[in-house]
Amino acid sequence: MSNNILKFWLKSKINGRKEEYQLYKENVKLMKSDIQRYKQYIKDAQEKKYLGDGYKRWEYTLDEAKLAINFIRPNSKQDIEYREEQGDTFATKLQEVLSPDFDLRFHGTPIYFAEQIIKSGMISSSADRYDGYINSTDGRGEISVADREGIGRTINFFSDISSYQRSLPCGCIFALLPKDKEDATFGKEQSIMHSVNLRQNPQQLFGIFTSPENINEVKKWMSKAKFNPDLVYTFEEFLKVVEEKSKEVDKKNEFKIMIQDTQAEDISSNNTKELNQENQEQNSEDKIEDEDRSQ
């Protein structure tokens, strides 16, 4: 038993929270059992030389379980309450402050995959990482994302907001910007975008938000990977950042509209002047023709 787990267990006994430690032990036991089972599936597949999608699926599942077990820990009541609150309210709050003209995309992932993303600097699909195996719906070269309207689905289904049931921390949501105009239109209706290489295009990462429990650890990963740790936020902090950025976007759009209106007025004024000049010239010509006739 590690020192941290021992301290938590002692604190739990004092606070009458032994059930949280008991759930932790049960989940560790279950996950270890799953890992052994997945290993056996892979071994059987190798012996039978069946290395198709089924083999790749167990390979993916085993890798996921081996990553997840490193993060399993006893729950805390405070963390659970925080995550339940965000699951219930965050999507609505974000929709209220995020400008429709601010094209921000959201990619949710468990905490253990978030670490791998930051370490590798790459957000990609299982099809890219496991030779064509598709764990969800993403094909090669693409990832699932949500916009401001679909953020609730990302929070509740892809960010491990409820993984405390397995004694796991909350996941992370990566807030991403399209790389260019083509990337902005690609797959927008299908809620996908191109894979994101954060090392080649660090400007695409607007921020990462997660629960307070994870903040320090995720910032450490960011620093170690040579990314900006200040881009890591709690849910509440992220709302404030988005609200400020949305105001900037709306202000720029208002200025663009004002310029366009001014240009349109100038064009209209010039057209009117040209028309008046043409009318004057035509009137002069008509007057000369009338005088010639009178002679």
Short mmCIF file of N, CA and C in Angstrom, two decimals, residues 82-208:
data_model
loop_
_atom_site.label_atom_id
_atom_site.label_comp_id
_atom_site.label_asym_id
_atom_site.label_seq_id
_atom_site.Cartn_x
_atom_site.Cartn_y
_atom_site.Cartn_z
N TYR A 82 -18.71 17.79 -6.75
CA TYR A 82 -18.25 18.74 -7.78
C TYR A 82 -18.56 18.22 -9.17
N ARG A 83 -18.26 16.97 -9.42
CA ARG A 83 -18.47 16.40 -10.75
C ARG A 83 -19.95 16.28 -11.10
N GLU A 84 -20.75 15.93 -10.13
CA GLU A 84 -22.20 15.86 -10.37
C GLU A 84 -22.76 17.24 -10.71
N GLU A 85 -22.26 18.26 -10.02
CA GLU A 85 -22.70 19.63 -10.29
C GLU A 85 -22.34 20.06 -11.70
N GLN A 86 -21.12 19.76 -12.13
CA GLN A 86 -20.70 20.13 -13.49
C GLN A 86 -21.50 19.37 -14.54
N GLY A 87 -21.76 18.10 -14.28
CA GLY A 87 -22.56 17.31 -15.21
C GLY A 87 -23.96 17.87 -15.39
N ASP A 88 -24.50 18.44 -14.32
CA ASP A 88 -25.86 18.98 -14.36
C ASP A 88 -25.95 20.39 -14.95
N THR A 89 -24.92 21.21 -14.74
CA THR A 89 -25.07 22.64 -15.05
C THR A 89 -24.09 23.22 -16.06
N PHE A 90 -22.95 22.56 -16.25
CA PHE A 90 -21.87 23.21 -17.02
C PHE A 90 -22.28 23.51 -18.45
N ALA A 91 -22.93 22.57 -19.13
CA ALA A 91 -23.27 22.77 -20.54
C ALA A 91 -24.11 24.03 -20.74
N THR A 92 -25.10 24.22 -19.88
CA THR A 92 -25.97 25.40 -19.98
C THR A 92 -25.17 26.68 -19.74
N LYS A 93 -24.30 26.65 -18.73
CA LYS A 93 -23.49 27.83 -18.42
C LYS A 93 -22.56 28.18 -19.59
N LEU A 94 -21.97 27.17 -20.20
CA LEU A 94 -21.07 27.42 -21.33
C LEU A 94 -21.82 28.01 -22.51
N GLN A 95 -22.98 27.47 -22.80
CA GLN A 95 -23.78 27.97 -23.92
C GLN A 95 -24.18 29.42 -23.72
N GLU A 96 -24.30 29.83 -22.46
CA GLU A 96 -24.68 31.22 -22.17
C GLU A 96 -23.53 32.19 -22.44
N VAL A 97 -22.29 31.75 -22.23
CA VAL A 97 -21.16 32.68 -22.36
C VAL A 97 -20.36 32.51 -23.66
N LEU A 98 -20.49 31.36 -24.32
CA LEU A 98 -19.71 31.11 -25.53
C LEU A 98 -20.41 31.71 -26.74
N SER A 99 -19.74 32.65 -27.40
CA SER A 99 -20.31 33.30 -28.57
C SER A 99 -20.52 32.31 -29.71
N PRO A 100 -21.65 32.37 -30.40
CA PRO A 100 -21.87 31.51 -31.57
C PRO A 100 -20.82 31.74 -32.66
N ASP A 101 -20.17 32.90 -32.63
CA ASP A 101 -19.15 33.22 -33.63
C ASP A 101 -17.75 32.78 -33.21
N PHE A 102 -17.62 32.21 -32.01
CA PHE A 102 -16.34 31.70 -31.55
C PHE A 102 -16.32 30.19 -31.80
N ASP A 103 -15.63 29.78 -32.84
CA ASP A 103 -15.66 28.39 -33.30
C ASP A 103 -14.74 27.51 -32.45
N LEU A 104 -15.24 27.10 -31.29
CA LEU A 104 -14.48 26.28 -30.37
C LEU A 104 -15.05 24.86 -30.39
N ARG A 105 -14.16 23.87 -30.42
CA ARG A 105 -14.57 22.46 -30.43
C ARG A 105 -14.09 21.79 -29.15
N PHE A 106 -14.80 20.74 -28.73
CA PHE A 106 -14.49 20.09 -27.45
C PHE A 106 -14.31 18.58 -27.63
N HIS A 107 -13.19 18.10 -27.11
CA HIS A 107 -12.87 16.67 -27.18
C HIS A 107 -12.66 16.15 -25.76
N GLY A 108 -13.58 15.31 -25.30
CA GLY A 108 -13.48 14.77 -23.95
C GLY A 108 -12.78 13.42 -23.94
N THR A 109 -12.02 13.16 -22.86
CA THR A 109 -11.29 11.89 -22.78
C THR A 109 -11.00 11.56 -21.32
N PRO A 110 -10.86 10.28 -20.97
CA PRO A 110 -10.51 9.91 -19.59
C PRO A 110 -9.16 10.47 -19.19
N ILE A 111 -8.92 10.54 -17.89
CA ILE A 111 -7.69 11.15 -17.38
C ILE A 111 -6.45 10.42 -17.88
N TYR A 112 -6.52 9.09 -18.00
CA TYR A 112 -5.34 8.33 -18.41
C TYR A 112 -5.02 8.55 -19.89
N PHE A 113 -6.03 8.79 -20.72
CA PHE A 113 -5.77 9.11 -22.12
C PHE A 113 -5.31 10.56 -22.26
N ALA A 114 -5.80 11.43 -21.37
CA ALA A 114 -5.36 12.83 -21.39
C ALA A 114 -3.85 12.91 -21.18
N GLU A 115 -3.34 12.10 -20.27
CA GLU A 115 -1.89 12.08 -20.04
C GLU A 115 -1.15 11.67 -21.30
N GLN A 116 -1.66 10.66 -22.00
CA GLN A 116 -1.00 10.18 -23.22
C GLN A 116 -1.06 11.23 -24.33
N ILE A 117 -2.17 11.95 -24.41
CA ILE A 117 -2.29 13.01 -25.41
C ILE A 117 -1.24 14.08 -25.18
N ILE A 118 -1.11 14.50 -23.92
CA ILE A 118 -0.15 15.56 -23.60
C ILE A 118 1.28 15.09 -23.83
N LYS A 119 1.58 13.86 -23.42
CA LYS A 119 2.92 13.33 -23.61
C LYS A 119 3.29 13.24 -25.09
N SER A 120 2.36 12.75 -25.90
CA SER A 120 2.63 12.55 -27.33
C SER A 120 2.43 13.82 -28.15
N GLY A 121 1.62 14.74 -27.61
CA GLY A 121 1.29 15.96 -28.36
C GLY A 121 0.33 15.70 -29.50
N MET A 122 -0.39 14.59 -29.44
CA MET A 122 -1.25 14.20 -30.56
C MET A 122 -2.63 13.75 -30.07
N ILE A 123 -3.67 14.33 -30.66
CA ILE A 123 -5.04 13.85 -30.42
C ILE A 123 -5.46 13.11 -31.68
N SER A 124 -5.60 11.81 -31.57
CA SER A 124 -5.90 10.99 -32.74
C SER A 124 -6.90 9.90 -32.38
N SER A 125 -7.39 9.19 -33.37
CA SER A 125 -8.38 8.15 -33.15
C SER A 125 -7.71 6.80 -32.91
N SER A 126 -8.49 5.85 -32.39
CA SER A 126 -7.96 4.50 -32.20
C SER A 126 -7.60 3.88 -33.55
N ALA A 127 -8.27 4.31 -34.61
CA ALA A 127 -7.97 3.78 -35.94
C ALA A 127 -6.54 4.12 -36.35
N ASP A 128 -6.07 5.29 -35.93
CA ASP A 128 -4.69 5.68 -36.21
C ASP A 128 -3.71 4.96 -35.29
N ARG A 129 -4.09 4.76 -34.05
CA ARG A 129 -3.17 4.21 -33.06
C ARG A 129 -3.13 2.68 -33.06
N TYR A 130 -4.22 2.05 -33.54
CA TYR A 130 -4.32 0.58 -33.50
C TYR A 130 -4.64 0.00 -34.88
N ASP A 131 -3.93 0.53 -35.87
CA ASP A 131 -3.94 -0.06 -37.21
C ASP A 131 -5.35 -0.32 -37.75
N GLY A 132 -6.19 0.71 -37.66
CA GLY A 132 -7.52 0.62 -38.27
C GLY A 132 -8.64 0.23 -37.33
N TYR A 133 -8.33 -0.20 -36.09
CA TYR A 133 -9.39 -0.57 -35.16
C TYR A 133 -10.14 0.67 -34.71
N ILE A 134 -11.45 0.67 -34.90
CA ILE A 134 -12.29 1.81 -34.55
C ILE A 134 -13.04 1.50 -33.26
N ASN A 135 -12.66 2.18 -32.18
CA ASN A 135 -13.29 1.95 -30.89
C ASN A 135 -14.63 2.68 -30.77
N SER A 136 -14.75 3.83 -31.43
CA SER A 136 -16.01 4.58 -31.39
C SER A 136 -16.53 4.74 -32.81
N THR A 137 -16.43 5.95 -33.35
CA THR A 137 -16.89 6.18 -34.73
C THR A 137 -15.84 6.88 -35.57
N ASP A 138 -14.71 7.22 -34.97
CA ASP A 138 -13.71 8.02 -35.67
C ASP A 138 -12.86 7.16 -36.59
N GLY A 139 -12.73 7.60 -37.85
CA GLY A 139 -11.86 6.92 -38.78
C GLY A 139 -10.45 7.46 -38.70
N ARG A 140 -9.62 7.03 -39.60
CA ARG A 140 -8.24 7.52 -39.64
C ARG A 140 -8.22 9.02 -39.92
N GLY A 141 -7.36 9.72 -39.23
CA GLY A 141 -7.17 11.14 -39.48
C GLY A 141 -8.24 12.04 -38.94
N GLU A 142 -9.14 11.51 -38.06
CA GLU A 142 -10.21 12.35 -37.53
C GLU A 142 -10.48 12.01 -36.07
N ILE A 143 -11.09 12.97 -35.36
CA ILE A 143 -11.45 12.77 -33.96
C ILE A 143 -12.86 13.31 -33.73
N SER A 144 -13.53 12.75 -32.74
CA SER A 144 -14.87 13.23 -32.38
C SER A 144 -14.75 14.51 -31.57
N VAL A 145 -15.59 15.47 -31.89
CA VAL A 145 -15.63 16.73 -31.14
C VAL A 145 -17.08 17.19 -31.02
N ALA A 146 -17.30 18.13 -30.15
CA ALA A 146 -18.62 18.74 -30.01
C ALA A 146 -18.47 20.25 -30.10
N ASP A 147 -19.53 20.91 -30.55
CA ASP A 147 -19.55 22.38 -30.55
C ASP A 147 -20.33 22.84 -29.32
N ARG A 148 -20.70 24.11 -29.28
CA ARG A 148 -21.38 24.65 -28.10
C ARG A 148 -22.73 23.97 -27.86
N GLU A 149 -23.36 23.47 -28.91
CA GLU A 149 -24.66 22.83 -28.75
C GLU A 149 -24.52 21.39 -28.23
N GLY A 150 -23.40 20.74 -28.53
CA GLY A 150 -23.24 19.34 -28.14
C GLY A 150 -22.33 19.11 -26.96
N ILE A 151 -21.94 20.19 -26.27
CA ILE A 151 -20.98 20.07 -25.17
C ILE A 151 -21.51 19.19 -24.04
N GLY A 152 -22.82 19.18 -23.83
CA GLY A 152 -23.39 18.36 -22.76
C GLY A 152 -23.10 16.88 -22.96
N ARG A 153 -23.16 16.44 -24.21
CA ARG A 153 -22.89 15.03 -24.53
C ARG A 153 -21.43 14.70 -24.25
N THR A 154 -20.53 15.62 -24.59
CA THR A 154 -19.11 15.40 -24.32
C THR A 154 -18.84 15.31 -22.83
N ILE A 155 -19.45 16.21 -22.06
CA ILE A 155 -19.23 16.22 -20.62
C ILE A 155 -19.72 14.92 -19.98
N ASN A 156 -20.91 14.50 -20.33
CA ASN A 156 -21.53 13.39 -19.63
C ASN A 156 -21.17 12.00 -20.15
N PHE A 157 -20.66 11.92 -21.37
CA PHE A 157 -20.39 10.59 -21.94
C PHE A 157 -18.93 10.34 -22.29
N PHE A 158 -18.12 11.38 -22.44
CA PHE A 158 -16.76 11.16 -22.91
C PHE A 158 -15.67 11.72 -21.99
N SER A 159 -16.04 12.35 -20.90
CA SER A 159 -15.03 12.95 -20.03
C SER A 159 -14.93 12.26 -18.67
N ASP A 160 -15.54 11.08 -18.55
CA ASP A 160 -15.48 10.32 -17.29
C ASP A 160 -15.99 11.13 -16.11
N ILE A 161 -17.02 11.91 -16.33
CA ILE A 161 -17.56 12.73 -15.25
C ILE A 161 -18.13 11.86 -14.12
N SER A 162 -18.56 10.64 -14.49
CA SER A 162 -19.16 9.73 -13.50
C SER A 162 -18.28 8.53 -13.19
N SER A 163 -17.01 8.60 -13.55
CA SER A 163 -16.14 7.43 -13.36
C SER A 163 -15.75 7.21 -11.90
N TYR A 164 -16.26 8.06 -11.00
CA TYR A 164 -16.05 7.80 -9.57
C TYR A 164 -16.67 6.46 -9.18
N GLN A 165 -17.61 5.99 -9.99
CA GLN A 165 -18.20 4.67 -9.74
C GLN A 165 -17.15 3.58 -9.85
N ARG A 166 -16.07 3.87 -10.60
CA ARG A 166 -14.94 2.93 -10.73
C ARG A 166 -13.72 3.45 -9.96
N SER A 167 -13.95 4.41 -9.07
CA SER A 167 -12.89 5.02 -8.25
C SER A 167 -11.83 5.69 -9.11
N LEU A 168 -12.24 6.28 -10.21
CA LEU A 168 -11.33 6.99 -11.11
C LEU A 168 -11.60 8.49 -11.09
N PRO A 169 -10.58 9.31 -11.28
CA PRO A 169 -10.77 10.77 -11.34
C PRO A 169 -11.58 11.18 -12.57
N CYS A 170 -12.01 12.40 -12.55
CA CYS A 170 -12.67 12.99 -13.72
C CYS A 170 -11.67 13.05 -14.86
N GLY A 171 -12.17 12.98 -16.09
CA GLY A 171 -11.31 13.11 -17.25
C GLY A 171 -11.04 14.57 -17.58
N CYS A 172 -10.57 14.82 -18.78
CA CYS A 172 -10.26 16.17 -19.24
C CYS A 172 -11.02 16.47 -20.52
N ILE A 173 -11.32 17.76 -20.72
CA ILE A 173 -11.92 18.21 -21.98
C ILE A 173 -10.93 19.15 -22.64
N PHE A 174 -10.53 18.81 -23.86
CA PHE A 174 -9.62 19.64 -24.63
C PHE A 174 -10.46 20.59 -25.49
N ALA A 175 -10.27 21.88 -25.30
CA ALA A 175 -10.96 22.90 -26.09
C ALA A 175 -10.05 23.26 -27.26
N LEU A 176 -10.53 23.02 -28.47
CA LEU A 176 -9.67 23.11 -29.66
C LEU A 176 -10.19 24.12 -30.68
N LEU A 177 -9.25 24.68 -31.42
CA LEU A 177 -9.56 25.59 -32.52
C LEU A 177 -9.22 24.93 -33.84
N PRO A 178 -10.01 25.16 -34.87
CA PRO A 178 -9.67 24.62 -36.19
C PRO A 178 -8.32 25.17 -36.66
N LYS A 179 -7.59 24.36 -37.42
CA LYS A 179 -6.27 24.79 -37.88
C LYS A 179 -6.36 25.86 -38.95
N ASP A 180 -7.36 25.73 -39.83
CA ASP A 180 -7.52 26.68 -40.92
C ASP A 180 -8.97 26.65 -41.40
N LYS A 181 -9.25 27.36 -42.49
CA LYS A 181 -10.63 27.44 -43.00
C LYS A 181 -11.15 26.07 -43.43
N GLU A 182 -10.27 25.29 -44.05
CA GLU A 182 -10.68 23.96 -44.50
C GLU A 182 -11.00 23.07 -43.30
N ASP A 183 -10.19 23.18 -42.27
CA ASP A 183 -10.40 22.40 -41.05
C ASP A 183 -11.68 22.84 -40.34
N ALA A 184 -12.02 24.11 -40.48
CA ALA A 184 -13.21 24.65 -39.82
C ALA A 184 -14.49 24.08 -40.41
N THR A 185 -14.46 23.75 -41.69
CA THR A 185 -15.66 23.24 -42.36
C THR A 185 -15.70 21.72 -42.41
N PHE A 186 -14.52 21.07 -42.25
CA PHE A 186 -14.46 19.62 -42.35
C PHE A 186 -15.26 18.96 -41.22
N GLY A 187 -16.23 18.14 -41.61
CA GLY A 187 -16.94 17.31 -40.65
C GLY A 187 -17.74 18.03 -39.60
N LYS A 188 -18.04 19.31 -39.82
CA LYS A 188 -18.72 20.07 -38.77
C LYS A 188 -20.10 19.49 -38.46
N GLU A 189 -20.82 19.09 -39.50
CA GLU A 189 -22.15 18.53 -39.28
C GLU A 189 -22.09 17.13 -38.68
N GLN A 190 -20.95 16.44 -38.87
CA GLN A 190 -20.79 15.09 -38.32
C GLN A 190 -20.10 15.10 -36.96
N SER A 191 -19.82 16.28 -36.41
CA SER A 191 -19.16 16.42 -35.11
C SER A 191 -17.79 15.75 -35.09
N ILE A 192 -17.01 15.98 -36.14
CA ILE A 192 -15.64 15.49 -36.18
C ILE A 192 -14.74 16.61 -36.70
N MET A 193 -13.45 16.44 -36.48
CA MET A 193 -12.47 17.34 -37.07
C MET A 193 -11.20 16.54 -37.33
N HIS A 194 -10.26 17.13 -38.05
CA HIS A 194 -9.02 16.44 -38.32
C HIS A 194 -8.25 16.19 -37.03
N SER A 195 -7.44 15.13 -37.02
CA SER A 195 -6.56 14.89 -35.88
C SER A 195 -5.74 16.14 -35.59
N VAL A 196 -5.39 16.32 -34.32
CA VAL A 196 -4.69 17.54 -33.91
C VAL A 196 -3.27 17.20 -33.45
N ASN A 197 -2.29 17.78 -34.13
CA ASN A 197 -0.89 17.64 -33.73
C ASN A 197 -0.50 18.91 -32.96
N LEU A 198 -0.47 18.80 -31.65
CA LEU A 198 -0.24 19.97 -30.80
C LEU A 198 1.19 20.48 -30.88
N ARG A 199 2.11 19.63 -31.26
CA ARG A 199 3.50 20.08 -31.40
C ARG A 199 3.68 20.91 -32.68
N GLN A 200 3.04 20.50 -33.74
CA GLN A 200 3.12 21.26 -34.98
C GLN A 200 2.20 22.46 -34.99
N ASN A 201 1.07 22.33 -34.30
CA ASN A 201 0.07 23.41 -34.29
C ASN A 201 -0.41 23.70 -32.87
N PRO A 202 0.47 24.20 -32.02
CA PRO A 202 0.09 24.46 -30.62
C PRO A 202 -1.01 25.50 -30.48
N GLN A 203 -1.19 26.35 -31.51
CA GLN A 203 -2.22 27.38 -31.45
C GLN A 203 -3.63 26.79 -31.47
N GLN A 204 -3.74 25.50 -31.82
CA GLN A 204 -5.06 24.87 -31.85
C GLN A 204 -5.59 24.55 -30.45
N LEU A 205 -4.70 24.51 -29.46
CA LEU A 205 -5.15 24.22 -28.11
C LEU A 205 -5.53 25.50 -27.40
N PHE A 206 -6.82 25.70 -27.22
CA PHE A 206 -7.30 26.88 -26.50
C PHE A 206 -7.21 26.66 -24.99
N GLY A 207 -7.45 25.43 -24.56
CA GLY A 207 -7.36 25.14 -23.13
C GLY A 207 -7.78 23.72 -22.81
N ILE A 208 -7.52 23.32 -21.57
CA ILE A 208 -7.94 22.01 -21.04
C ILE A 208 -8.65 22.28 -19.72
#
